[in-house]
Amino acid sequence: MSIESEALASRAFAGRLEAVARPLGWALLLLTGVYAWAVASAPVDSVQGEIQKILYVHPPLAYGAYLGFVVTAVGGALYLRSGSENWDRMAIAGAEVGLLFCTLMMITGPIWARGTWGQWWSWDPRLTVTLLLWFIYLAYRMLRAFGEPGPRTARFAAVYGLVGVLLIPLNYFVIQLFGSRGIHPENLERGSLGDGMGWPFLAGNLVLGLGFAFLFLRRWQLENLRAATDAGEL
Amino acid sequence: MNSYLFWAYAVTAVSLFGYALWLRQERLRRSSGRK
């Protein structure tokens, strides 16, 4: 494919992403209002008090981070298989939005910990593996930001993303592996939330899940526009 | 409102909204053909 037709294809793909991202953005704006109302009207926990409402933002951020890193691995695998740069751009977008969600998860968690455990941080297995996960994707982001653009970096990043994603099941199940030695609460299961807490939790997951999808599509779109303008400059 | 609760939601909302605004600005810049 010539440079001109590559630039045109990237612009056309960015246009297709626009058609999905725009209505999603409007829907998200409306749903954010519903989410705010759900959190405000959720029952106050009898043990922790109001601070327990961080539950409606902290785990959904963790799921968004997981999703971002899975998207990075899938994009990397598809790039290795097909050689299409667009899959590499998808991997870049997934990693960046996943890293943002992971960072916010790493901020909201210690805020909750300080209010309930009385300390910002503990070298608990879940917290330690999460910090490792954050560093792994920070390194991925730095590789893409400062590495020389081209197929060599893209191939290395794809393999790195595929290896890095293996940490997600460990991150999720580390509490079961270490049993009661950790301070972090156990993973949520059906029926483990109190009365009236299921609905705001669902709203949090829906809004932050759609928020992830919106930001990811916009970031992927931007990566295509960058490719188009960079090709146009050559 | 509990101040820890406030900060958890405020940091998340401002960061996600700020990132969305930055993406919008970059998209508009690139759409107009600027590098």
mmCIF file of C-alpha atoms in Angstrom:
data_model
loop_
_atom_site.group_PDB
_atom_site.id
_atom_site.type_symbol
_atom_site.label_atom_id
_atom_site.label_comp_id
_atom_site.label_asym_id
_atom_site.label_seq_id
_atom_site.Cartn_x
_atom_site.Cartn_y
_atom_site.Cartn_z
ATOM 1 C CA MET A 1 0.000 0.000 0.000
ATOM 2 C CA SER A 2 1.375 3.446 -0.919
ATOM 3 C CA ILE A 3 1.894 6.147 1.719
ATOM 4 C CA GLU A 4 -1.006 8.195 0.278
ATOM 5 C CA SER A 5 -3.458 5.289 0.351
ATOM 6 C CA GLU A 6 -2.309 4.355 3.884
ATOM 7 C CA ALA A 7 -3.007 7.923 5.015
ATOM 8 C CA LEU A 8 -6.452 7.786 3.365
ATOM 9 C CA ALA A 9 -7.236 4.403 4.964
ATOM 10 C CA SER A 10 -6.227 5.724 8.414
ATOM 11 C CA ARG A 11 -8.459 8.787 7.984
ATOM 12 C CA ALA A 12 -11.367 6.621 6.790
ATOM 13 C CA PHE A 13 -10.992 4.323 9.812
ATOM 14 C CA ALA A 14 -10.873 7.337 12.143
ATOM 15 C CA GLY A 15 -14.182 8.438 10.562
ATOM 16 C CA ARG A 16 -15.760 5.048 11.270
ATOM 17 C CA LEU A 17 -14.651 5.270 14.921
ATOM 18 C CA GLU A 18 -16.214 8.758 15.100
ATOM 19 C CA ALA A 19 -19.593 7.279 14.149
ATOM 20 C CA VAL A 20 -19.456 4.991 17.203
ATOM 21 C CA ALA A 21 -17.726 7.308 19.698
ATOM 22 C CA ARG A 22 -20.017 10.327 19.249
ATOM 23 C CA PRO A 23 -23.358 8.715 20.268
ATOM 24 C CA LEU A 24 -21.515 6.791 22.982
ATOM 25 C CA GLY A 25 -20.238 10.078 24.415
ATOM 26 C CA TRP A 26 -23.761 11.542 24.614
ATOM 27 C CA ALA A 27 -25.169 8.376 26.196
ATOM 28 C CA LEU A 28 -22.334 8.472 28.705
ATOM 29 C CA LEU A 29 -23.124 12.046 29.687
ATOM 30 C CA LEU A 30 -26.720 11.067 30.507
ATOM 31 C CA LEU A 31 -25.715 7.882 32.333
ATOM 32 C CA THR A 32 -23.160 9.771 34.447
ATOM 33 C CA GLY A 33 -26.069 11.720 35.966
ATOM 34 C CA VAL A 34 -27.864 8.457 36.796
ATOM 35 C CA TYR A 35 -24.634 7.066 38.304
ATOM 36 C CA ALA A 36 -24.135 10.157 40.494
ATOM 37 C CA TRP A 37 -27.713 9.845 41.729
ATOM 38 C CA ALA A 38 -27.279 6.083 42.393
ATOM 39 C CA VAL A 39 -24.130 6.708 44.484
ATOM 40 C CA ALA A 40 -25.695 9.624 46.382
ATOM 41 C CA SER A 41 -28.829 7.625 47.237
ATOM 42 C CA ALA A 42 -27.028 4.330 48.037
ATOM 43 C CA PRO A 43 -27.419 3.129 51.637
ATOM 44 C CA VAL A 44 -24.666 4.065 54.107
ATOM 45 C CA ASP A 45 -22.698 1.041 55.344
ATOM 46 C CA SER A 46 -23.261 0.362 59.056
ATOM 47 C CA VAL A 47 -19.580 -0.532 59.709
ATOM 48 C CA GLN A 48 -17.494 1.730 57.420
ATOM 49 C CA GLY A 49 -19.932 4.626 57.019
ATOM 50 C CA GLU A 50 -19.974 6.867 53.916
ATOM 51 C CA ILE A 51 -16.416 5.990 52.818
ATOM 52 C CA GLN A 52 -17.657 2.533 51.764
ATOM 53 C CA LYS A 53 -19.190 4.256 48.700
ATOM 54 C CA ILE A 54 -15.688 4.244 47.162
ATOM 55 C CA LEU A 55 -16.750 0.688 46.298
ATOM 56 C CA TYR A 56 -18.774 2.112 43.398
ATOM 57 C CA VAL A 57 -15.662 3.550 41.708
ATOM 58 C CA HIS A 58 -12.608 1.548 42.827
ATOM 59 C CA PRO A 59 -13.413 -1.989 41.504
ATOM 60 C CA PRO A 60 -14.898 -0.652 38.211
ATOM 61 C CA LEU A 61 -11.586 1.200 37.655
ATOM 62 C CA ALA A 62 -9.746 -2.090 38.250
ATOM 63 C CA TYR A 63 -11.938 -3.871 35.680
ATOM 64 C CA GLY A 64 -11.248 -1.046 33.191
ATOM 65 C CA ALA A 65 -7.503 -1.452 33.761
ATOM 66 C CA TYR A 66 -7.757 -5.209 33.168
ATOM 67 C CA LEU A 67 -9.773 -4.572 30.004
ATOM 68 C CA GLY A 68 -7.179 -2.114 28.697
ATOM 69 C CA PHE A 69 -4.335 -4.578 29.155
ATOM 70 C CA VAL A 70 -6.337 -7.405 27.553
ATOM 71 C CA VAL A 71 -7.036 -5.110 24.563
ATOM 72 C CA THR A 72 -3.275 -4.416 24.367
ATOM 73 C CA ALA A 73 -2.516 -8.143 24.276
ATOM 74 C CA VAL A 74 -5.232 -8.848 21.679
ATOM 75 C CA GLY A 75 -4.058 -5.921 19.511
ATOM 76 C CA GLY A 76 -0.465 -7.138 19.810
ATOM 77 C CA ALA A 77 -1.417 -10.716 18.876
ATOM 78 C CA LEU A 78 -3.393 -9.523 15.843
ATOM 79 C CA TYR A 79 -0.495 -7.293 14.808
ATOM 80 C CA LEU A 80 1.961 -10.206 15.022
ATOM 81 C CA ARG A 81 -0.425 -12.339 12.962
ATOM 82 C CA SER A 82 -1.354 -9.849 10.247
ATOM 83 C CA GLY A 83 1.326 -7.147 10.346
ATOM 84 C CA SER A 84 -1.413 -4.493 10.103
ATOM 85 C CA GLU A 85 -0.338 -1.294 11.866
ATOM 86 C CA ASN A 86 -3.929 -0.582 12.865
ATOM 87 C CA TRP A 87 -3.847 -3.475 15.359
ATOM 88 C CA ASP A 88 -0.676 -1.989 16.826
ATOM 89 C CA ARG A 89 -2.497 1.349 17.184
ATOM 90 C CA MET A 90 -5.311 -0.473 18.986
ATOM 91 C CA ALA A 91 -2.742 -1.956 21.394
ATOM 92 C CA ILE A 92 -1.259 1.504 22.074
ATOM 93 C CA ALA A 93 -4.738 2.924 22.807
ATOM 94 C CA GLY A 94 -5.661 0.029 25.119
ATOM 95 C CA ALA A 95 -2.430 0.360 27.109
ATOM 96 C CA GLU A 96 -2.759 4.111 27.614
ATOM 97 C CA VAL A 97 -6.402 4.081 28.731
ATOM 98 C CA GLY A 98 -5.731 0.943 30.819
ATOM 99 C CA LEU A 99 -2.797 2.702 32.490
ATOM 100 C CA LEU A 100 -5.008 5.713 33.290
ATOM 101 C CA PHE A 101 -7.644 3.438 34.885
ATOM 102 C CA CYS A 102 -4.917 1.517 36.740
ATOM 103 C CA THR A 103 -3.440 4.795 38.062
ATOM 104 C CA LEU A 104 -6.854 5.956 39.292
ATOM 105 C CA MET A 105 -7.417 2.552 40.889
ATOM 106 C CA MET A 106 -4.046 2.993 42.644
ATOM 107 C CA ILE A 107 -5.169 6.425 43.901
ATOM 108 C CA THR A 108 -8.715 5.548 45.034
ATOM 109 C CA GLY A 109 -7.517 2.365 46.785
ATOM 110 C CA PRO A 110 -5.065 4.117 49.163
ATOM 111 C CA ILE A 111 -7.657 6.868 49.839
ATOM 112 C CA TRP A 112 -10.088 4.145 50.956
ATOM 113 C CA ALA A 113 -7.307 2.376 52.902
ATOM 114 C CA ARG A 114 -6.353 5.552 54.776
ATOM 115 C CA GLY A 115 -9.964 6.101 55.824
ATOM 116 C CA THR A 116 -10.599 2.512 56.953
ATOM 117 C CA TRP A 117 -7.257 0.818 57.805
ATOM 118 C CA GLY A 118 -5.636 4.083 58.957
ATOM 119 C CA GLN A 119 -2.719 3.716 56.535
ATOM 120 C CA TRP A 120 -2.216 4.655 52.881
ATOM 121 C CA TRP A 121 -0.375 1.510 51.837
ATOM 122 C CA SER A 122 0.440 -2.022 52.960
ATOM 123 C CA TRP A 123 2.679 -4.572 51.252
ATOM 124 C CA ASP A 124 -0.303 -6.879 50.959
ATOM 125 C CA PRO A 125 -0.125 -9.451 48.078
ATOM 126 C CA ARG A 126 -2.941 -7.801 46.062
ATOM 127 C CA LEU A 127 -1.495 -4.300 46.447
ATOM 128 C CA THR A 128 2.036 -5.462 45.614
ATOM 129 C CA VAL A 129 0.986 -7.315 42.438
ATOM 130 C CA THR A 130 -1.148 -4.316 41.401
ATOM 131 C CA LEU A 131 1.856 -2.015 41.777
ATOM 132 C CA LEU A 132 3.885 -4.440 39.636
ATOM 133 C CA LEU A 133 1.116 -4.428 37.006
ATOM 134 C CA TRP A 134 1.159 -0.622 37.001
ATOM 135 C CA PHE A 135 4.947 -0.533 36.484
ATOM 136 C CA ILE A 136 4.718 -3.074 33.641
ATOM 137 C CA TYR A 137 2.236 -0.932 31.710
ATOM 138 C CA LEU A 138 4.054 2.281 32.567
ATOM 139 C CA ALA A 139 7.122 0.680 30.939
ATOM 140 C CA TYR A 140 4.987 -0.266 27.900
ATOM 141 C CA ARG A 141 3.796 3.349 27.624
ATOM 142 C CA MET A 142 7.353 4.651 27.888
ATOM 143 C CA LEU A 143 8.520 2.173 25.250
ATOM 144 C CA ARG A 144 5.856 3.474 22.844
ATOM 145 C CA ALA A 145 6.530 7.109 23.706
ATOM 146 C CA PHE A 146 10.315 7.019 23.475
ATOM 147 C CA GLY A 147 11.051 3.896 21.387
ATOM 148 C CA GLU A 148 11.905 4.413 17.725
ATOM 149 C CA PRO A 149 8.647 4.052 15.731
ATOM 150 C CA GLY A 150 8.590 1.125 13.340
ATOM 151 C CA PRO A 151 7.921 -2.601 13.053
ATOM 152 C CA ARG A 152 10.816 -3.596 15.340
ATOM 153 C CA THR A 153 9.438 -1.652 18.341
ATOM 154 C CA ALA A 154 5.869 -2.708 17.491
ATOM 155 C CA ARG A 155 6.824 -6.407 17.440
ATOM 156 C CA PHE A 156 8.708 -6.123 20.742
ATOM 157 C CA ALA A 157 5.776 -4.240 22.310
ATOM 158 C CA ALA A 158 3.307 -6.886 21.061
ATOM 159 C CA VAL A 159 5.270 -9.712 22.714
ATOM 160 C CA TYR A 160 5.737 -7.594 25.871
ATOM 161 C CA GLY A 161 1.958 -6.948 25.997
ATOM 162 C CA LEU A 162 1.212 -10.659 25.595
ATOM 163 C CA VAL A 163 3.545 -11.569 28.473
ATOM 164 C CA GLY A 164 2.351 -8.682 30.671
ATOM 165 C CA VAL A 165 -1.297 -9.733 30.453
ATOM 166 C CA LEU A 166 -0.439 -12.984 32.267
ATOM 167 C CA LEU A 167 -0.174 -10.909 35.435
ATOM 168 C CA ILE A 168 -3.928 -10.162 35.368
ATOM 169 C CA PRO A 169 -5.159 -13.609 36.525
ATOM 170 C CA LEU A 170 -2.460 -13.541 39.220
ATOM 171 C CA ASN A 171 -3.607 -10.057 40.257
ATOM 172 C CA TYR A 172 -7.229 -11.203 40.492
ATOM 173 C CA PHE A 173 -6.654 -14.533 42.249
ATOM 174 C CA VAL A 174 -3.714 -13.530 44.473
ATOM 175 C CA ILE A 175 -6.104 -13.119 47.439
ATOM 176 C CA GLN A 176 -7.242 -16.757 47.151
ATOM 177 C CA LEU A 177 -3.594 -17.866 46.774
ATOM 178 C CA PHE A 178 -2.406 -16.078 49.918
ATOM 179 C CA GLY A 179 -5.574 -16.653 51.962
ATOM 180 C CA SER A 180 -5.961 -14.586 55.127
ATOM 181 C CA ARG A 181 -2.392 -13.229 55.088
ATOM 182 C CA GLY A 182 -3.518 -10.166 53.096
ATOM 183 C CA ILE A 183 -5.307 -7.038 54.321
ATOM 184 C CA HIS A 184 -7.196 -6.335 51.058
ATOM 185 C CA PRO A 185 -10.853 -7.526 51.113
ATOM 186 C CA GLU A 186 -11.761 -10.632 49.106
ATOM 187 C CA ASN A 187 -13.059 -10.431 45.524
ATOM 188 C CA LEU A 188 -16.748 -9.589 45.278
ATOM 189 C CA GLU A 189 -19.113 -12.479 44.648
ATOM 190 C CA ARG A 190 -22.823 -12.711 43.961
ATOM 191 C CA GLY A 191 -24.695 -11.822 47.138
ATOM 192 C CA SER A 192 -21.669 -10.313 48.939
ATOM 193 C CA LEU A 193 -23.065 -6.759 48.708
ATOM 194 C CA GLY A 194 -25.541 -5.406 51.252
ATOM 195 C CA ASP A 195 -29.169 -4.535 50.487
ATOM 196 C CA GLY A 196 -29.478 -1.667 48.004
ATOM 197 C CA MET A 197 -25.753 -1.718 47.104
ATOM 198 C CA GLY A 198 -26.054 -3.915 43.985
ATOM 199 C CA TRP A 199 -27.718 -1.254 41.827
ATOM 200 C CA PRO A 200 -25.136 1.562 42.375
ATOM 201 C CA PHE A 201 -22.357 -0.988 41.893
ATOM 202 C CA LEU A 202 -23.916 -2.027 38.589
ATOM 203 C CA ALA A 203 -24.293 1.656 37.590
ATOM 204 C CA GLY A 204 -20.600 2.252 38.413
ATOM 205 C CA ASN A 205 -19.519 -0.694 36.291
ATOM 206 C CA LEU A 206 -21.770 0.348 33.416
ATOM 207 C CA VAL A 207 -20.638 3.994 33.361
ATOM 208 C CA LEU A 208 -16.944 3.304 33.861
ATOM 209 C CA GLY A 209 -17.115 0.391 31.378
ATOM 210 C CA LEU A 210 -18.705 2.652 28.751
ATOM 211 C CA GLY A 211 -16.285 5.420 29.776
ATOM 212 C CA PHE A 212 -13.412 3.055 29.085
ATOM 213 C CA ALA A 213 -14.916 2.147 25.679
ATOM 214 C CA PHE A 214 -15.389 5.834 24.794
ATOM 215 C CA LEU A 215 -11.848 6.892 25.761
ATOM 216 C CA PHE A 216 -10.343 3.834 24.077
ATOM 217 C CA LEU A 217 -12.178 4.507 20.784
ATOM 218 C CA ARG A 218 -11.167 8.188 20.893
ATOM 219 C CA ARG A 219 -7.530 7.251 21.607
ATOM 220 C CA TRP A 220 -7.512 4.687 18.774
ATOM 221 C CA GLN A 221 -9.044 7.315 16.501
ATOM 222 C CA LEU A 222 -6.320 9.804 17.472
ATOM 223 C CA GLU A 223 -3.603 7.244 16.733
ATOM 224 C CA ASN A 224 -5.079 6.800 13.227
ATOM 225 C CA LEU A 225 -5.252 10.560 12.680
ATOM 226 C CA ARG A 226 -1.623 10.866 13.778
ATOM 227 C CA ALA A 227 -0.635 8.143 11.303
ATOM 228 C CA ALA A 228 -2.537 9.956 8.551
ATOM 229 C CA THR A 229 -0.992 13.373 9.234
ATOM 230 C CA ASP A 230 2.499 11.891 9.711
ATOM 231 C CA ALA A 231 2.196 10.073 6.345
ATOM 232 C CA GLY A 232 0.919 13.282 4.727
ATOM 233 C CA GLU A 233 4.062 15.108 5.868
ATOM 234 C CA LEU A 234 6.390 12.637 4.112
ATOM 235 C CA MET B 1 -19.730 14.328 52.917
ATOM 236 C CA ASN B 2 -16.772 12.226 53.983
ATOM 237 C CA SER B 3 -13.609 13.934 52.669
ATOM 238 C CA TYR B 4 -11.942 10.646 51.592
ATOM 239 C CA LEU B 5 -15.039 9.798 49.560
ATOM 240 C CA PHE B 6 -15.031 13.270 48.022
ATOM 241 C CA TRP B 7 -11.385 13.064 46.957
ATOM 242 C CA ALA B 8 -11.721 9.563 45.479
ATOM 243 C CA TYR B 9 -14.569 10.675 43.198
ATOM 244 C CA ALA B 10 -13.139 14.143 42.483
ATOM 245 C CA VAL B 11 -9.725 12.828 41.360
ATOM 246 C CA THR B 12 -11.378 10.171 39.157
ATOM 247 C CA ALA B 13 -13.872 12.559 37.555
ATOM 248 C CA VAL B 14 -11.351 15.348 36.903
ATOM 249 C CA SER B 15 -8.749 12.921 35.487
ATOM 250 C CA LEU B 16 -11.150 11.117 33.148
ATOM 251 C CA PHE B 17 -12.804 14.341 32.003
ATOM 252 C CA GLY B 18 -9.438 16.048 31.562
ATOM 253 C CA TYR B 19 -8.115 13.134 29.500
ATOM 254 C CA ALA B 20 -11.270 13.215 27.316
ATOM 255 C CA LEU B 21 -10.739 16.959 26.745
ATOM 256 C CA TRP B 22 -7.081 16.431 25.816
ATOM 257 C CA LEU B 23 -8.098 13.697 23.342
ATOM 258 C CA ARG B 24 -10.670 16.065 21.830
ATOM 259 C CA GLN B 25 -8.119 18.857 21.451
ATOM 260 C CA GLU B 26 -5.576 16.528 19.812
ATOM 261 C CA ARG B 27 -8.237 15.026 17.526
ATOM 262 C CA LEU B 28 -9.345 18.468 16.313
ATOM 263 C CA ARG B 29 -5.723 19.493 15.754
ATOM 264 C CA ARG B 30 -4.949 16.348 13.754
ATOM 265 C CA SER B 31 -8.252 16.484 11.863
ATOM 266 C CA SER B 32 -7.313 19.899 10.542
ATOM 267 C CA GLY B 33 -4.135 18.305 9.152
ATOM 268 C CA ARG B 34 -1.710 19.835 11.676
ATOM 269 C CA LYS B 35 1.056 17.677 13.129
#
